[in-house]
Amino acid sequence: MVVLGGFGLLSTAQATGAAPPPDPALTGNFGRMFRNLPPFAPPTDAVRDALMDLGRPGGIMDANDDLAAGPVALITDPNLQLINRNNPTHTAGVTFFGQFLDHDMTFDQRSRLGFPTQPIISQNARTPIFDLDSVYAGGPGGNPELYDPADPIKFLIESGGQYEDLPRDPINHVAIIGDPRNDENMMIAGMHAAFLLFHNHAVDLVRSENPGIPDNDAYVQAQRLTVWHYEWMILHEFLPHIVGQPVIDDVLTNGRHFYNPLHNEAFIPVEYQITYRFGHSMVRPSYRAVPMYARTKGSTQ
């Protein structure tokens, strides 16, 4: 997480009227979308204490779920959902697909929580576009450990249990994937496994329609098909739930209004890093899930 100027959106130099730092010009770093926006509040102890109070147990952000009632009752008993109600239009998958998208766009491995960090010098380990680099990583050449030695343009995928699972180290069961965060919970691990399987089926499709196609060409076409389907889901399934169809139609018709990268070099705005965390509030107190694999170790249940 990138923290700027205490709890403001700009650095101390910008807040005091000093010359702002140069705009991000290198793809791979975070940046700012609203480069002249003043801080919301000064980084005082009182402001910090107020923000901490927002998130304290029993505070205004606490849903006060009766966790002692157990996971099944929290799903099936409407009387336990009077305050923390289910979203009538969102399935559980919307939340975790949103987490999957975030992992495909951002990965800040250097900033330290609680320490102010300038976004223009904070490196983003992910590409700032929806290209599934969290899945494909460096490809068969750059990350051969992710791919099947028997068919190197297909991903490794396990099925030691009843359902597909991420490939894992046989000793410590750590997932062998392009982004370790995609094994943080069972739902996102299953989603990552689904994309591995989709790509492998896309390879089969490309080969069936193009007999004798070289492996490299088959890989590129399968990757493109997978990314296209992924982007279609974002535009037509996910975004209407989050921003609404009128906003999507306006952007597609009239273009972007605020996000204007210099030199056409894309970057992830730190404002996105902050606001997209609303997704944390979408997590339900419990979920009904089909186990992905029959083993005692693996991703968090």
Coordinates of C-alpha atoms in Angstrom, one line a residue:
M1 CA 0.0 0.0 0.0
V2 CA 1.3 3.5 -0.9
V3 CA 0.9 6.1 1.8
L4 CA 1.2 9.7 0.8
G5 CA 1.8 12.8 2.9
G6 CA 0.4 11.3 6.1
F7 CA -3.2 10.9 5.3
G8 CA -3.4 13.5 2.5
L9 CA -3.2 12.8 -1.2
L10 CA -0.2 15.0 -1.8
S11 CA 3.3 15.3 -0.3
T12 CA 4.3 17.8 2.3
A13 CA 6.1 19.8 -0.4
Q14 CA 3.0 20.1 -2.5
A15 CA 0.7 20.9 0.4
T16 CA 2.9 23.8 1.4
G17 CA 3.0 25.2 -2.2
A18 CA 6.5 24.0 -3.1
A19 CA 7.2 22.8 -6.6
P20 CA 5.5 19.4 -7.2
P21 CA 7.7 16.5 -8.1
P22 CA 7.8 15.5 -11.8
D23 CA 4.9 13.6 -13.2
P24 CA 5.4 9.9 -13.6
A25 CA 7.0 9.2 -17.0
L26 CA 8.0 5.6 -16.5
T27 CA 5.6 2.8 -17.0
G28 CA 6.1 0.5 -13.9
N29 CA 5.8 3.2 -11.2
F30 CA 2.7 4.4 -9.4
G31 CA 1.6 8.0 -10.0
R32 CA -1.2 10.5 -9.3
M33 CA -4.3 11.2 -11.3
F34 CA -5.2 14.5 -9.5
R35 CA -1.7 16.0 -9.3
N36 CA -2.9 19.3 -7.8
L37 CA -5.5 18.1 -5.4
P38 CA -4.8 19.4 -1.8
P39 CA -4.7 17.0 1.1
F40 CA -8.0 16.0 2.7
A41 CA -6.6 16.8 6.2
P42 CA -3.3 17.5 7.7
P43 CA -1.4 14.5 9.1
T44 CA -1.9 15.3 12.7
D45 CA -2.2 13.0 15.7
A46 CA -5.8 13.9 16.0
V47 CA -6.6 13.0 12.4
R48 CA -4.7 9.7 12.8
D49 CA -6.6 8.9 16.0
A50 CA -9.9 9.7 14.3
L51 CA -9.1 7.4 11.4
M52 CA -8.1 4.6 13.8
D53 CA -11.4 5.1 15.7
L54 CA -13.3 4.5 12.4
G55 CA -11.9 1.0 12.2
R56 CA -11.9 -0.1 15.8
P57 CA -14.0 -3.1 17.0
G58 CA -17.5 -1.8 17.7
G59 CA -16.9 1.4 15.7
I60 CA -19.0 2.7 12.9
M61 CA -17.4 0.4 10.3
D62 CA -17.9 -2.7 12.4
A63 CA -20.8 -4.8 11.0
N64 CA -21.3 -6.3 14.4
D65 CA -22.0 -9.8 12.9
D66 CA -22.8 -12.4 15.5
L67 CA -19.9 -14.7 14.7
A68 CA -20.7 -17.0 17.5
A69 CA -23.8 -18.0 15.6
G70 CA -21.6 -19.9 13.2
P71 CA -20.9 -19.7 9.5
V72 CA -24.1 -21.6 8.4
A73 CA -26.5 -19.5 10.4
L74 CA -24.8 -16.3 9.2
I75 CA -25.8 -17.3 5.6
T76 CA -29.2 -18.9 6.2
D77 CA -30.8 -16.9 9.1
P78 CA -32.2 -13.5 7.8
N79 CA -32.4 -12.2 11.4
L80 CA -28.6 -12.2 11.5
Q81 CA -28.4 -10.0 8.4
L82 CA -30.5 -7.1 9.5
I83 CA -27.5 -4.7 9.7
N84 CA -24.9 -6.4 7.4
R85 CA -27.3 -7.2 4.6
N86 CA -26.4 -9.1 1.4
N87 CA -26.1 -7.1 -1.8
P88 CA -29.2 -8.1 -3.8
T89 CA -27.4 -7.8 -7.2
H90 CA -23.9 -9.0 -6.4
T91 CA -23.0 -12.7 -6.2
A92 CA -20.1 -13.7 -3.9
G93 CA -17.9 -14.0 -7.0
V94 CA -18.1 -10.3 -7.7
T95 CA -16.0 -9.6 -4.6
F96 CA -13.2 -12.0 -5.4
F97 CA -13.1 -11.2 -9.1
G98 CA -12.5 -7.6 -7.9
Q99 CA -9.6 -8.9 -5.8
F100 CA -8.3 -10.9 -8.8
L101 CA -8.3 -7.7 -10.9
D102 CA -6.4 -5.7 -8.3
H103 CA -3.7 -8.4 -8.3
D104 CA -3.5 -8.1 -12.0
M105 CA -2.8 -4.4 -11.9
T106 CA -0.9 -3.6 -8.8
F107 CA 1.8 -5.2 -6.6
D108 CA 3.7 -2.8 -4.4
Q109 CA 6.5 -4.9 -2.9
R110 CA 8.6 -2.0 -1.5
S111 CA 6.5 0.5 0.4
R112 CA 6.1 -0.1 4.1
L113 CA 2.8 0.3 5.8
G114 CA 2.6 3.5 7.9
F115 CA 5.6 5.1 6.2
P116 CA 4.9 7.9 3.7
T117 CA 6.1 7.0 0.2
Q118 CA 6.1 9.0 -3.0
P119 CA 4.1 7.1 -5.6
I120 CA 6.3 8.3 -8.5
I121 CA 9.3 6.4 -7.0
S122 CA 7.2 3.4 -5.9
Q123 CA 7.6 0.5 -8.4
N124 CA 4.5 -1.4 -9.5
A125 CA 5.5 -5.1 -10.0
R126 CA 2.4 -5.6 -12.2
T127 CA 1.7 -4.1 -15.7
P128 CA -1.0 -1.4 -15.4
I129 CA -3.3 -3.1 -17.9
F130 CA -5.6 -6.1 -17.9
D131 CA -3.2 -8.6 -19.5
L132 CA -3.2 -11.4 -16.8
D133 CA 0.5 -11.0 -16.1
S134 CA -0.4 -12.2 -12.6
V135 CA -1.2 -15.5 -14.4
Y136 CA 1.2 -15.7 -17.3
A137 CA 4.2 -14.0 -15.5
G138 CA 7.2 -14.2 -17.9
G139 CA 5.7 -16.9 -20.1
P140 CA 7.2 -20.4 -20.7
G141 CA 10.6 -18.9 -21.3
G142 CA 10.7 -16.5 -18.3
N143 CA 8.9 -18.7 -15.8
P144 CA 9.1 -22.3 -17.0
E145 CA 8.2 -23.6 -13.5
L146 CA 4.6 -22.5 -14.1
Y147 CA 4.2 -24.6 -17.2
D148 CA 3.8 -28.3 -17.9
P149 CA 7.1 -30.0 -18.9
A150 CA 5.1 -32.5 -21.0
D151 CA 3.5 -29.6 -22.9
P152 CA 5.4 -26.4 -22.2
I153 CA 2.8 -24.0 -23.6
K154 CA 0.2 -25.2 -21.1
F155 CA 0.0 -24.4 -17.4
L156 CA 0.6 -26.9 -14.7
I157 CA -2.6 -27.6 -12.7
E158 CA -3.2 -30.1 -10.0
S159 CA -6.2 -32.3 -9.4
G160 CA -5.1 -34.3 -6.4
G161 CA -8.5 -33.7 -4.8
Q162 CA -12.0 -33.7 -6.3
Y163 CA -11.5 -30.4 -8.0
E164 CA -8.7 -28.5 -9.8
D165 CA -6.2 -26.8 -7.7
L166 CA -3.1 -24.6 -8.1
P167 CA 0.2 -26.4 -8.7
R168 CA 2.0 -26.6 -5.3
D169 CA 5.3 -27.5 -3.9
P170 CA 5.1 -31.1 -2.8
I171 CA 6.8 -30.4 0.5
N172 CA 5.4 -27.1 1.8
H173 CA 2.3 -26.9 -0.4
V174 CA 3.1 -23.3 -1.4
A175 CA 1.3 -22.4 -4.7
I176 CA 3.6 -22.2 -7.8
I177 CA 1.9 -19.3 -9.6
G178 CA 2.6 -15.9 -11.1
D179 CA 1.4 -13.9 -8.1
P180 CA 1.5 -15.5 -4.6
R181 CA -1.4 -13.3 -3.4
N182 CA -3.8 -15.4 -5.6
D183 CA -3.6 -18.1 -3.0
E184 CA -4.7 -15.8 -0.1
N185 CA -8.1 -17.5 0.1
M186 CA -9.9 -20.5 -1.4
M187 CA -12.1 -18.3 -3.7
I188 CA -9.3 -16.4 -5.4
A189 CA -7.2 -19.6 -5.6
G190 CA -10.1 -21.3 -7.4
M191 CA -10.4 -18.3 -9.8
H192 CA -6.7 -18.4 -10.6
A193 CA -7.0 -22.2 -11.3
A194 CA -9.9 -21.5 -13.6
F195 CA -7.8 -19.2 -15.7
L196 CA -5.0 -21.8 -15.9
L197 CA -7.6 -24.3 -17.1
F198 CA -9.2 -21.9 -19.5
H199 CA -5.8 -21.2 -21.2
N200 CA -5.1 -24.9 -21.5
H201 CA -8.4 -25.4 -23.2
A202 CA -7.7 -22.5 -25.4
V203 CA -4.4 -24.1 -26.5
D204 CA -6.4 -27.3 -27.4
L205 CA -8.9 -25.2 -29.4
V206 CA -6.2 -23.3 -31.3
R207 CA -4.4 -26.6 -32.2
S208 CA -7.6 -28.2 -33.3
E209 CA -8.3 -25.4 -35.7
N210 CA -4.8 -25.0 -36.9
P211 CA -3.1 -28.4 -37.3
G212 CA 0.6 -28.3 -37.3
I213 CA 0.8 -24.8 -35.8
P214 CA 4.1 -24.1 -34.0
D215 CA 3.9 -24.1 -30.2
N216 CA 4.9 -20.5 -29.9
D217 CA 2.1 -19.3 -32.2
A218 CA -0.4 -21.6 -30.5
Y219 CA 0.6 -20.1 -27.1
V220 CA 0.3 -16.5 -28.3
Q221 CA -3.2 -17.2 -29.8
A222 CA -4.4 -19.0 -26.7
Q223 CA -3.1 -16.3 -24.4
R224 CA -4.9 -13.7 -26.6
L225 CA -8.2 -15.6 -26.5
T226 CA -7.9 -15.9 -22.7
V227 CA -7.2 -12.2 -22.2
W228 CA -10.0 -11.2 -24.5
H229 CA -12.5 -13.2 -22.6
Y230 CA -11.2 -11.8 -19.3
E231 CA -11.5 -8.2 -20.6
W232 CA -15.0 -9.0 -21.9
M233 CA -16.0 -10.1 -18.4
I234 CA -14.6 -7.0 -16.8
L235 CA -16.4 -4.6 -19.2
H236 CA -19.7 -6.5 -19.4
E237 CA -20.1 -8.3 -16.1
F238 CA -17.9 -6.7 -13.4
L239 CA -17.9 -2.9 -14.1
P240 CA -21.7 -2.6 -14.5
H241 CA -22.0 -3.9 -10.9
I242 CA -19.4 -1.4 -9.6
V243 CA -19.7 1.9 -11.5
G244 CA -23.0 1.4 -13.4
Q245 CA -23.7 1.1 -17.1
P246 CA -24.2 4.9 -17.7
V247 CA -20.6 5.6 -16.6
I248 CA -19.3 2.8 -18.8
D249 CA -21.3 4.1 -21.8
D250 CA -20.0 7.7 -21.2
V251 CA -16.4 6.6 -21.2
L252 CA -16.8 4.4 -24.2
T253 CA -18.5 7.2 -26.1
N254 CA -16.7 10.3 -24.9
G255 CA -13.4 9.0 -23.6
R256 CA -11.6 9.4 -20.3
H257 CA -12.2 12.6 -18.3
F258 CA -9.5 12.5 -15.6
Y259 CA -7.0 9.7 -16.3
N260 CA -4.6 11.2 -18.8
P261 CA -1.1 9.6 -18.6
L262 CA 1.8 11.8 -19.9
H263 CA 3.4 10.6 -23.1
N264 CA 0.7 7.9 -23.3
E265 CA 2.6 5.8 -20.7
A266 CA 0.1 4.1 -18.5
F267 CA 0.4 3.9 -14.8
I268 CA -1.8 3.0 -11.8
P269 CA -2.9 6.1 -9.9
V270 CA -2.4 6.1 -6.2
E271 CA -6.0 7.3 -5.9
Y272 CA -7.1 3.9 -7.3
Q273 CA -5.0 2.2 -4.7
I274 CA -6.9 4.1 -2.0
T275 CA -10.5 4.0 -3.3
Y276 CA -10.5 0.5 -4.7
R277 CA -10.1 -0.8 -1.1
F278 CA -13.9 -0.3 -0.8
G279 CA -13.9 -3.9 -1.9
H280 CA -12.8 -5.0 1.6
S281 CA -16.2 -3.9 2.8
M282 CA -17.9 -6.3 0.4
V283 CA -16.6 -9.4 2.1
R284 CA -19.3 -11.4 3.8
P285 CA -18.9 -12.9 7.3
S286 CA -19.1 -16.4 5.8
Y287 CA -19.4 -18.2 2.5
R288 CA -20.7 -21.5 1.3
A289 CA -17.9 -23.0 -0.9
V290 CA -17.2 -26.2 -2.5
P291 CA -13.7 -27.5 -1.4
M292 CA -11.2 -27.2 -4.2
Y293 CA -9.1 -30.1 -3.1
A294 CA -9.1 -32.9 -0.5
R295 CA -6.0 -32.1 1.5
T296 CA -5.4 -30.5 4.9
K297 CA -2.8 -28.0 3.7
G298 CA -3.2 -25.3 1.0
S299 CA -4.9 -22.0 0.7
T300 CA -6.8 -20.4 3.5
Q301 CA -10.3 -21.8 3.9

